[in-house]
JSON list of C-alpha atoms and ligand atoms in Angstrom, two decimals:
[
{"chain": "A", "resi": 29, "resn": "MET", "atom": "CA", "xyz": [-29.29, -89.28, 152.18]},
{"chain": "A", "resi": 30, "resn": "ARG", "atom": "CA", "xyz": [-27.88, -86.91, 149.45]},
{"chain": "A", "resi": 31, "resn": "PHE", "atom": "CA", "xyz": [-26.09, -85.09, 151.98]},
{"chain": "A", "resi": 32, "resn": "ARG", "atom": "CA", "xyz": [-24.68, -88.30, 153.55]},
{"chain": "A", "resi": 33, "resn": "GLY", "atom": "CA", "xyz": [-23.43, -89.25, 150.06]},
{"chain": "A", "resi": 34, "resn": "ILE", "atom": "CA", "xyz": [-21.65, -85.66, 149.76]},
{"chain": "A", "resi": 35, "resn": "LEU", "atom": "CA", "xyz": [-20.04, -86.30, 153.15]},
{"chain": "A", "resi": 36, "resn": "LEU", "atom": "CA", "xyz": [-18.76, -89.75, 151.93]},
{"chain": "A", "resi": 37, "resn": "LEU", "atom": "CA", "xyz": [-17.59, -88.20, 148.78]},
{"chain": "A", "resi": 38, "resn": "LEU", "atom": "CA", "xyz": [-15.75, -85.43, 150.54]},
{"chain": "A", "resi": 39, "resn": "ALA", "atom": "CA", "xyz": [-14.19, -88.09, 152.89]},
{"chain": "A", "resi": 40, "resn": "LEU", "atom": "CA", "xyz": [-12.78, -89.59, 149.82]},
{"chain": "A", "resi": 41, "resn": "GLY", "atom": "CA", "xyz": [-11.90, -86.55, 148.14]},
{"chain": "A", "resi": 42, "resn": "SER", "atom": "CA", "xyz": [-8.49, -84.75, 147.76]},
{"chain": "A", "resi": 43, "resn": "CYS", "atom": "CA", "xyz": [-6.94, -81.92, 145.89]},
{"chain": "A", "resi": 44, "resn": "ALA", "atom": "CA", "xyz": [-3.39, -83.23, 145.57]},
{"chain": "A", "resi": 45, "resn": "GLY", "atom": "CA", "xyz": [-5.13, -86.27, 144.32]},
{"chain": "A", "resi": 46, "resn": "PRO", "atom": "CA", "xyz": [-8.21, -84.34, 143.19]},
{"chain": "A", "resi": 47, "resn": "SER", "atom": "CA", "xyz": [-11.29, -83.91, 145.45]},
{"chain": "A", "resi": 48, "resn": "GLN", "atom": "CA", "xyz": [-14.45, -85.79, 144.45]},
{"chain": "A", "resi": 49, "resn": "HIS", "atom": "CA", "xyz": [-16.85, -83.24, 145.83]},
{"chain": "A", "resi": 50, "resn": "GLU", "atom": "CA", "xyz": [-17.80, -82.22, 142.32]},
{"chain": "A", "resi": 51, "resn": "GLN", "atom": "CA", "xyz": [-19.36, -85.71, 141.66]},
{"chain": "A", "resi": 52, "resn": "ALA", "atom": "CA", "xyz": [-21.85, -84.76, 144.34]},
{"chain": "A", "resi": 53, "resn": "ARG", "atom": "CA", "xyz": [-23.01, -81.76, 142.58]},
{"chain": "A", "resi": 54, "resn": "ARG", "atom": "CA", "xyz": [-26.36, -81.73, 140.91]},
{"chain": "A", "resi": 55, "resn": "LYS", "atom": "CA", "xyz": [-27.15, -78.04, 140.36]},
{"chain": "A", "resi": 56, "resn": "PRO", "atom": "CA", "xyz": [-26.62, -76.67, 137.15]},
{"chain": "A", "resi": 57, "resn": "ILE", "atom": "CA", "xyz": [-23.74, -74.13, 136.79]},
{"chain": "A", "resi": 58, "resn": "PRO", "atom": "CA", "xyz": [-25.33, -70.68, 136.15]},
{"chain": "A", "resi": 59, "resn": "ALA", "atom": "CA", "xyz": [-24.59, -69.00, 132.68]},
{"chain": "A", "resi": 60, "resn": "GLU", "atom": "CA", "xyz": [-21.44, -67.08, 132.96]},
{"chain": "A", "resi": 61, "resn": "PRO", "atom": "CA", "xyz": [-21.77, -63.29, 132.43]},
{"chain": "A", "resi": 62, "resn": "ASP", "atom": "CA", "xyz": [-19.95, -61.21, 129.77]},
{"chain": "A", "resi": 63, "resn": "ILE", "atom": "CA", "xyz": [-16.48, -61.83, 130.01]},
{"chain": "A", "resi": 64, "resn": "ARG", "atom": "CA", "xyz": [-15.91, -57.99, 129.46]},
{"chain": "A", "resi": 65, "resn": "ILE", "atom": "CA", "xyz": [-17.80, -57.39, 132.72]},
{"chain": "A", "resi": 66, "resn": "CYS", "atom": "CA", "xyz": [-15.83, -60.04, 134.60]},
{"chain": "A", "resi": 67, "resn": "LEU", "atom": "CA", "xyz": [-12.31, -58.44, 133.39]},
{"chain": "A", "resi": 68, "resn": "ALA", "atom": "CA", "xyz": [-13.62, -55.06, 134.23]},
{"chain": "A", "resi": 69, "resn": "ASP", "atom": "CA", "xyz": [-14.45, -56.25, 137.81]},
{"chain": "A", "resi": 70, "resn": "LEU", "atom": "CA", "xyz": [-11.00, -57.77, 137.89]},
{"chain": "A", "resi": 71, "resn": "GLY", "atom": "CA", "xyz": [-9.39, -54.55, 137.16]},
{"chain": "A", "resi": 72, "resn": "ARG", "atom": "CA", "xyz": [-11.61, -52.86, 139.85]},
{"chain": "A", "resi": 73, "resn": "ALA", "atom": "CA", "xyz": [-10.48, -55.46, 142.33]},
{"chain": "A", "resi": 74, "resn": "GLY", "atom": "CA", "xyz": [-7.01, -54.02, 141.88]},
{"chain": "A", "resi": 75, "resn": "ALA", "atom": "CA", "xyz": [-5.40, -56.79, 139.63]},
{"chain": "A", "resi": 76, "resn": "ARG", "atom": "CA", "xyz": [-3.18, -56.51, 136.88]},
{"chain": "A", "resi": 77, "resn": "PHE", "atom": "CA", "xyz": [-3.73, -59.56, 134.68]},
{"chain": "A", "resi": 78, "resn": "GLU", "atom": "CA", "xyz": [-2.92, -60.79, 131.05]},
{"chain": "A", "resi": 79, "resn": "ARG", "atom": "CA", "xyz": [-6.13, -62.23, 129.27]},
{"chain": "A", "resi": 80, "resn": "LEU", "atom": "CA", "xyz": [-5.28, -65.80, 127.90]},
{"chain": "A", "resi": 81, "resn": "PRO", "atom": "CA", "xyz": [-6.57, -67.08, 124.80]},
{"chain": "A", "resi": 82, "resn": "ASP", "atom": "CA", "xyz": [-9.51, -69.71, 125.35]},
{"chain": "A", "resi": 83, "resn": "ARG", "atom": "CA", "xyz": [-7.77, -73.40, 125.28]},
{"chain": "A", "resi": 84, "resn": "GLU", "atom": "CA", "xyz": [-9.52, -76.77, 125.19]},
{"chain": "A", "resi": 85, "resn": "PHE", "atom": "CA", "xyz": [-7.35, -79.86, 125.84]},
{"chain": "A", "resi": 86, "resn": "SER", "atom": "CA", "xyz": [-8.20, -83.67, 125.68]},
{"chain": "A", "resi": 87, "resn": "PRO", "atom": "CA", "xyz": [-10.15, -85.21, 127.43]},
{"chain": "A", "resi": 88, "resn": "GLY", "atom": "CA", "xyz": [-12.34, -82.04, 127.94]},
{"chain": "A", "resi": 89, "resn": "CYS", "atom": "CA", "xyz": [-9.96, -80.00, 130.08]},
{"chain": "A", "resi": 90, "resn": "SER", "atom": "CA", "xyz": [-10.09, -76.43, 129.38]},
{"chain": "A", "resi": 91, "resn": "ALA", "atom": "CA", "xyz": [-8.81, -73.04, 130.17]},
{"chain": "A", "resi": 92, "resn": "THR", "atom": "CA", "xyz": [-11.38, -70.57, 129.07]},
{"chain": "A", "resi": 93, "resn": "ARG", "atom": "CA", "xyz": [-12.33, -67.18, 130.03]},
{"chain": "A", "resi": 94, "resn": "SER", "atom": "CA", "xyz": [-8.94, -67.25, 132.01]},
{"chain": "A", "resi": 95, "resn": "VAL", "atom": "CA", "xyz": [-6.41, -64.89, 133.08]},
{"chain": "A", "resi": 96, "resn": "LYS", "atom": "CA", "xyz": [-2.97, -64.92, 134.27]},
{"chain": "A", "resi": 97, "resn": "LEU", "atom": "CA", "xyz": [-2.56, -62.79, 137.35]},
{"chain": "A", "resi": 98, "resn": "LEU", "atom": "CA", "xyz": [0.32, -60.49, 137.22]},
{"chain": "A", "resi": 99, "resn": "ASP", "atom": "CA", "xyz": [-0.18, -58.39, 140.41]},
{"chain": "A", "resi": 100, "resn": "VAL", "atom": "CA", "xyz": [-2.72, -58.76, 143.05]},
{"chain": "A", "resi": 101, "resn": "GLY", "atom": "CA", "xyz": [-0.74, -56.72, 145.51]},
{"chain": "A", "resi": 102, "resn": "ILE", "atom": "CA", "xyz": [1.81, -59.37, 146.66]},
{"chain": "A", "resi": 103, "resn": "PRO", "atom": "CA", "xyz": [3.19, -62.18, 145.06]},
{"chain": "A", "resi": 104, "resn": "VAL", "atom": "CA", "xyz": [1.30, -65.61, 144.67]},
{"chain": "A", "resi": 105, "resn": "THR", "atom": "CA", "xyz": [3.63, -68.15, 143.65]},
{"chain": "A", "resi": 106, "resn": "ASN", "atom": "CA", "xyz": [2.80, -70.89, 141.22]},
{"chain": "A", "resi": 107, "resn": "LEU", "atom": "CA", "xyz": [-0.45, -69.91, 139.89]},
{"chain": "A", "resi": 108, "resn": "GLY", "atom": "CA", "xyz": [-1.31, -70.61, 136.30]},
{"chain": "A", "resi": 109, "resn": "ALA", "atom": "CA", "xyz": [-4.31, -70.03, 134.50]},
{"chain": "A", "resi": 110, "resn": "VAL", "atom": "CA", "xyz": [-7.27, -68.83, 136.46]},
{"chain": "A", "resi": 111, "resn": "LYS", "atom": "CA", "xyz": [-10.82, -68.37, 135.19]},
{"chain": "A", "resi": 112, "resn": "CYS", "atom": "CA", "xyz": [-11.85, -64.70, 135.39]},
{"chain": "A", "resi": 113, "resn": "GLY", "atom": "CA", "xyz": [-14.81, -65.48, 137.65]},
{"chain": "A", "resi": 114, "resn": "LEU", "atom": "CA", "xyz": [-12.41, -67.09, 140.22]},
{"chain": "A", "resi": 115, "resn": "ALA", "atom": "CA", "xyz": [-9.91, -64.37, 139.76]},
{"chain": "A", "resi": 116, "resn": "VAL", "atom": "CA", "xyz": [-12.06, -61.70, 140.99]},
{"chain": "A", "resi": 117, "resn": "PRO", "atom": "CA", "xyz": [-12.97, -63.17, 144.44]},
{"chain": "A", "resi": 118, "resn": "PHE", "atom": "CA", "xyz": [-9.45, -64.48, 144.89]},
{"chain": "A", "resi": 119, "resn": "ALA", "atom": "CA", "xyz": [-7.87, -60.97, 144.06]},
{"chain": "A", "resi": 120, "resn": "MET", "atom": "CA", "xyz": [-10.26, -59.29, 146.64]},
{"chain": "A", "resi": 121, "resn": "TRP", "atom": "CA", "xyz": [-9.61, -62.09, 149.04]},
{"chain": "A", "resi": 122, "resn": "VAL", "atom": "CA", "xyz": [-5.78, -61.53, 148.80]},
{"chain": "A", "resi": 123, "resn": "ARG", "atom": "CA", "xyz": [-5.99, -57.72, 148.99]},
{"chain": "A", "resi": 124, "resn": "THR", "atom": "CA", "xyz": [-8.31, -57.44, 151.67]},
{"chain": "A", "resi": 125, "resn": "ALA", "atom": "CA", "xyz": [-9.32, -60.47, 153.91]},
{"chain": "A", "resi": 126, "resn": "VAL", "atom": "CA", "xyz": [-5.61, -61.90, 153.96]},
{"chain": "A", "resi": 127, "resn": "GLN", "atom": "CA", "xyz": [-3.98, -58.52, 155.11]},
{"chain": "A", "resi": 128, "resn": "ASP", "atom": "CA", "xyz": [-7.07, -57.76, 157.38]},
{"chain": "A", "resi": 129, "resn": "ALA", "atom": "CA", "xyz": [-6.60, -61.12, 159.21]},
{"chain": "A", "resi": 130, "resn": "ALA", "atom": "CA", "xyz": [-2.85, -60.74, 159.41]},
{"chain": "A", "resi": 131, "resn": "HIS", "atom": "CA", "xyz": [-3.32, -57.40, 160.95]},
{"chain": "A", "resi": 132, "resn": "THR", "atom": "CA", "xyz": [-5.97, -58.45, 163.42]},
{"chain": "A", "resi": 133, "resn": "TRP", "atom": "CA", "xyz": [-4.22, -61.71, 164.43]},
{"chain": "A", "resi": 134, "resn": "LEU", "atom": "CA", "xyz": [-0.63, -61.17, 164.01]},
{"chain": "A", "resi": 135, "resn": "ASP", "atom": "CA", "xyz": [-0.10, -57.34, 163.97]},
{"chain": "A", "resi": 136, "resn": "SER", "atom": "CA", "xyz": [1.87, -58.16, 160.60]},
{"chain": "A", "resi": 137, "resn": "GLN", "atom": "CA", "xyz": [1.36, -58.10, 156.94]},
{"chain": "A", "resi": 138, "resn": "VAL", "atom": "CA", "xyz": [1.53, -60.76, 154.42]},
{"chain": "A", "resi": 139, "resn": "ALA", "atom": "CA", "xyz": [4.31, -60.40, 152.05]},
{"chain": "A", "resi": 140, "resn": "LYS", "atom": "CA", "xyz": [3.76, -63.48, 149.77]},
{"chain": "A", "resi": 141, "resn": "ILE", "atom": "CA", "xyz": [1.39, -66.29, 149.34]},
{"chain": "A", "resi": 142, "resn": "GLU", "atom": "CA", "xyz": [2.35, -69.91, 148.28]},
{"chain": "A", "resi": 143, "resn": "SER", "atom": "CA", "xyz": [-0.11, -71.63, 146.16]},
{"chain": "A", "resi": 144, "resn": "PHE", "atom": "CA", "xyz": [0.05, -75.41, 145.02]},
{"chain": "A", "resi": 145, "resn": "GLY", "atom": "CA", "xyz": [-1.42, -74.04, 141.49]},
{"chain": "A", "resi": 146, "resn": "SER", "atom": "CA", "xyz": [-4.49, -73.59, 139.76]},
{"chain": "A", "resi": 147, "resn": "TYR", "atom": "CA", "xyz": [-5.12, -75.27, 136.49]},
{"chain": "A", "resi": 148, "resn": "ALA", "atom": "CA", "xyz": [-4.24, -79.12, 136.22]},
{"chain": "A", "resi": 149, "resn": "CYS", "atom": "CA", "xyz": [-5.96, -81.45, 133.80]},
{"chain": "A", "resi": 150, "resn": "ARG", "atom": "CA", "xyz": [-6.95, -84.12, 135.79]},
{"chain": "A", "resi": 151, "resn": "PRO", "atom": "CA", "xyz": [-10.17, -86.34, 136.69]},
{"chain": "A", "resi": 152, "resn": "VAL", "atom": "CA", "xyz": [-11.45, -86.47, 140.08]},
{"chain": "A", "resi": 153, "resn": "ASN", "atom": "CA", "xyz": [-8.89, -88.95, 141.99]},
{"chain": "A", "resi": 154, "resn": "ASN", "atom": "CA", "xyz": [-6.91, -89.33, 138.96]},
{"chain": "A", "resi": 155, "resn": "VAL", "atom": "CA", "xyz": [-9.08, -92.33, 138.07]},
{"chain": "A", "resi": 156, "resn": "GLN", "atom": "CA", "xyz": [-9.88, -92.46, 134.42]},
{"chain": "A", "resi": 157, "resn": "GLY", "atom": "CA", "xyz": [-13.57, -92.23, 133.68]},
{"chain": "A", "resi": 158, "resn": "ASN", "atom": "CA", "xyz": [-14.20, -90.01, 136.71]},
{"chain": "A", "resi": 159, "resn": "MET", "atom": "CA", "xyz": [-15.53, -86.43, 136.31]},
{"chain": "A", "resi": 160, "resn": "LEU", "atom": "CA", "xyz": [-13.05, -83.67, 135.82]},
{"chain": "A", "resi": 161, "resn": "SER", "atom": "CA", "xyz": [-12.07, -81.53, 138.82]},
{"chain": "A", "resi": 162, "resn": "GLU", "atom": "CA", "xyz": [-12.69, -77.90, 138.91]},
{"chain": "A", "resi": 163, "resn": "HIS", "atom": "CA", "xyz": [-8.89, -77.69, 138.59]},
{"chain": "A", "resi": 164, "resn": "ALA", "atom": "CA", "xyz": [-9.24, -79.24, 135.04]},
{"chain": "A", "resi": 165, "resn": "ARG", "atom": "CA", "xyz": [-11.36, -75.80, 134.38]},
{"chain": "A", "resi": 166, "resn": "ALA", "atom": "CA", "xyz": [-9.10, -73.36, 135.72]},
{"chain": "A", "resi": 167, "resn": "ASN", "atom": "CA", "xyz": [-11.63, -72.82, 138.09]},
{"chain": "A", "resi": 168, "resn": "ALA", "atom": "CA", "xyz": [-10.04, -73.82, 141.50]},
{"chain": "A", "resi": 169, "resn": "VAL", "atom": "CA", "xyz": [-6.86, -72.81, 143.41]},
{"chain": "A", "resi": 170, "resn": "ASP", "atom": "CA", "xyz": [-4.99, -74.30, 146.25]},
{"chain": "A", "resi": 171, "resn": "ILE", "atom": "CA", "xyz": [-3.32, -72.25, 148.94]},
{"chain": "A", "resi": 172, "resn": "GLY", "atom": "CA", "xyz": [-0.49, -73.74, 151.02]},
{"chain": "A", "resi": 173, "resn": "ALA", "atom": "CA", "xyz": [1.25, -71.07, 152.97]},
{"chain": "A", "resi": 174, "resn": "PHE", "atom": "CA", "xyz": [1.70, -67.48, 153.91]},
{"chain": "A", "resi": 175, "resn": "VAL", "atom": "CA", "xyz": [5.02, -65.56, 154.27]},
{"chain": "A", "resi": 176, "resn": "LEU", "atom": "CA", "xyz": [4.89, -62.53, 156.66]},
{"chain": "A", "resi": 177, "resn": "ALA", "atom": "CA", "xyz": [6.72, -59.21, 156.08]},
{"chain": "A", "resi": 178, "resn": "SER", "atom": "CA", "xyz": [9.13, -60.48, 159.04]},
{"chain": "A", "resi": 179, "resn": "GLY", "atom": "CA", "xyz": [10.08, -63.54, 156.94]},
{"chain": "A", "resi": 180, "resn": "ARG", "atom": "CA", "xyz": [7.95, -65.88, 159.09]},
{"chain": "A", "resi": 181, "resn": "ARG", "atom": "CA", "xyz": [6.32, -68.57, 157.29]},
{"chain": "A", "resi": 182, "resn": "ILE", "atom": "CA", "xyz": [2.77, -69.76, 158.20]},
{"chain": "A", "resi": 183, "resn": "SER", "atom": "CA", "xyz": [1.81, -73.14, 156.51]},
{"chain": "A", "resi": 184, "resn": "VAL", "atom": "CA", "xyz": [-1.59, -74.79, 156.42]},
{"chain": "A", "resi": 185, "resn": "LYS", "atom": "CA", "xyz": [-0.04, -78.17, 157.08]},
{"chain": "A", "resi": 186, "resn": "ASP", "atom": "CA", "xyz": [2.31, -77.09, 160.14]},
{"chain": "A", "resi": 187, "resn": "ASP", "atom": "CA", "xyz": [0.24, -74.28, 161.65]},
{"chain": "A", "resi": 188, "resn": "TRP", "atom": "CA", "xyz": [-3.59, -75.16, 161.34]},
{"chain": "A", "resi": 189, "resn": "ASN", "atom": "CA", "xyz": [-3.55, -77.18, 164.45]},
{"chain": "A", "resi": 190, "resn": "GLY", "atom": "CA", "xyz": [-0.11, -75.56, 165.59]},
{"chain": "A", "resi": 191, "resn": "ALA", "atom": "CA", "xyz": [0.72, -74.31, 169.05]},
{"chain": "A", "resi": 192, "resn": "ASP", "atom": "CA", "xyz": [0.22, -70.64, 168.52]},
{"chain": "A", "resi": 193, "resn": "PRO", "atom": "CA", "xyz": [-3.58, -69.66, 169.12]},
{"chain": "A", "resi": 194, "resn": "ASN", "atom": "CA", "xyz": [-3.13, -66.41, 167.06]},
{"chain": "A", "resi": 195, "resn": "VAL", "atom": "CA", "xyz": [-1.68, -68.24, 164.06]},
{"chain": "A", "resi": 196, "resn": "ARG", "atom": "CA", "xyz": [-4.54, -70.64, 164.23]},
{"chain": "A", "resi": 197, "resn": "ASN", "atom": "CA", "xyz": [-7.07, -67.94, 164.38]},
{"chain": "A", "resi": 198, "resn": "PHE", "atom": "CA", "xyz": [-5.38, -66.30, 161.47]},
{"chain": "A", "resi": 199, "resn": "LEU", "atom": "CA", "xyz": [-5.83, -69.18, 159.28]},
{"chain": "A", "resi": 200, "resn": "ARG", "atom": "CA", "xyz": [-9.34, -69.65, 160.42]},
{"chain": "A", "resi": 201, "resn": "ALA", "atom": "CA", "xyz": [-10.20, -66.13, 159.65]},
{"chain": "A", "resi": 202, "resn": "LEU", "atom": "CA", "xyz": [-8.82, -66.64, 156.01]},
{"chain": "A", "resi": 203, "resn": "HIS", "atom": "CA", "xyz": [-10.87, -69.79, 155.70]},
{"chain": "A", "resi": 204, "resn": "GLN", "atom": "CA", "xyz": [-13.99, -68.21, 156.86]},
{"chain": "A", "resi": 205, "resn": "SER", "atom": "CA", "xyz": [-13.47, -65.16, 154.80]},
{"chain": "A", "resi": 206, "resn": "ALA", "atom": "CA", "xyz": [-12.82, -67.33, 151.93]},
{"chain": "A", "resi": 207, "resn": "CYS", "atom": "CA", "xyz": [-16.33, -69.19, 152.44]},
{"chain": "A", "resi": 208, "resn": "ARG", "atom": "CA", "xyz": [-18.02, -65.59, 151.82]},
{"chain": "A", "resi": 209, "resn": "ARG", "atom": "CA", "xyz": [-16.30, -65.31, 148.65]},
{"chain": "A", "resi": 210, "resn": "PHE", "atom": "CA", "xyz": [-15.98, -68.71, 146.99]},
{"chain": "A", "resi": 211, "resn": "SER", "atom": "CA", "xyz": [-18.47, -71.37, 146.11]},
{"chain": "A", "resi": 212, "resn": "VAL", "atom": "CA", "xyz": [-16.53, -74.11, 147.63]},
{"chain": "A", "resi": 213, "resn": "VAL", "atom": "CA", "xyz": [-13.91, -74.10, 150.19]},
{"chain": "A", "resi": 214, "resn": "ILE", "atom": "CA", "xyz": [-12.09, -77.15, 151.69]},
{"chain": "A", "resi": 215, "resn": "GLY", "atom": "CA", "xyz": [-9.58, -77.03, 154.40]},
{"chain": "A", "resi": 216, "resn": "PRO", "atom": "CA", "xyz": [-7.77, -79.49, 156.97]},
{"chain": "A", "resi": 217, "resn": "ASP", "atom": "CA", "xyz": [-11.21, -79.84, 158.85]},
{"chain": "A", "resi": 218, "resn": "ALA", "atom": "CA", "xyz": [-13.04, -81.38, 155.98]},
{"chain": "A", "resi": 219, "resn": "ASN", "atom": "CA", "xyz": [-10.68, -84.29, 155.39]},
{"chain": "A", "resi": 220, "resn": "ALA", "atom": "CA", "xyz": [-7.12, -85.45, 155.62]},
{"chain": "A", "resi": 221, "resn": "PHE", "atom": "CA", "xyz": [-6.52, -85.07, 151.96]},
{"chain": "A", "resi": 222, "resn": "HIS", "atom": "CA", "xyz": [-6.65, -81.14, 152.58]},
{"chain": "A", "resi": 223, "resn": "ARG", "atom": "CA", "xyz": [-4.33, -81.15, 155.56]},
{"chain": "A", "resi": 224, "resn": "ASP", "atom": "CA", "xyz": [-1.74, -79.05, 153.83]},
{"chain": "A", "resi": 225, "resn": "HIS", "atom": "CA", "xyz": [-3.83, -76.59, 151.74]},
{"chain": "A", "resi": 226, "resn": "LEU", "atom": "CA", "xyz": [-7.15, -74.66, 151.49]},
{"chain": "A", "resi": 227, "resn": "HIS", "atom": "CA", "xyz": [-9.11, -75.36, 148.10]},
{"chain": "A", "resi": 228, "resn": "PHE", "atom": "CA", "xyz": [-11.07, -72.58, 146.50]},
{"chain": "A", "resi": 229, "resn": "ASP", "atom": "CA", "xyz": [-13.32, -73.00, 143.62]},
{"chain": "A", "resi": 230, "resn": "MET", "atom": "CA", "xyz": [-16.11, -71.44, 141.79]},
{"chain": "A", "resi": 231, "resn": "GLY", "atom": "CA", "xyz": [-17.93, -74.55, 140.54]},
{"chain": "A", "resi": 232, "resn": "ALA", "atom": "CA", "xyz": [-21.68, -75.18, 141.27]},
{"chain": "A", "resi": 233, "resn": "GLY", "atom": "CA", "xyz": [-22.93, -75.62, 144.64]},
{"chain": "A", "resi": 234, "resn": "ARG", "atom": "CA", "xyz": [-21.70, -74.32, 148.18]},
{"chain": "A", "resi": 235, "resn": "TYR", "atom": "CA", "xyz": [-19.48, -75.90, 150.49]},
{"chain": "A", "resi": 236, "resn": "CYS", "atom": "CA", "xyz": [-17.39, -74.58, 153.47]},
{"chain": "A", "resi": 237, "resn": "ARG", "atom": "CA", "xyz": [-15.40, -76.60, 155.71]},
{"chain": "B", "resi": 18, "resn": "ZN", "atom": "ZN1", "xyz": [-7.82, -77.98, 144.87]}
]
């Protein structure tokens, strides 16, 4: 019953208009570890970053325990504040999973990642009164495209179901590796709202589709 409810909410969910999967969550969010431990982990993950001051915004949006990622090996466009607990797996995903998949499936390297952003103060589906999206806590990032060293651009929108099987495998390998690192991963196979990006967040619960 609850599972069907989750599927229904996911079917209605969206990132561009934000997703509703948060509403289905019932598990409490575990206590966050010491921020200094997280920042040390982020450094060990190979990231250069700037610690941002904690900020709270009406109506309950926040960017706390957040960083601005300055360097994770390759440029990631359009990233704003990212919670440290999300920045660590994201930096590791960029530095290892993305390049491994590019090497395996495309015999290439990724030179740039295009994101649709991270922090955005918005309720689920932009409907007043709905729960806030994980984006409203700087705890989610949306990834739209990858630019290879050759200049070739691979986008979730055009290539997830595109003609090139190696490119399709590349994108699915990135999706699968993301599911091992992030709490929630939502891509084009989940619903039409995610046809053009991969949503990663570190909110409560686990979801991979
Ligand atoms: Zn999203």
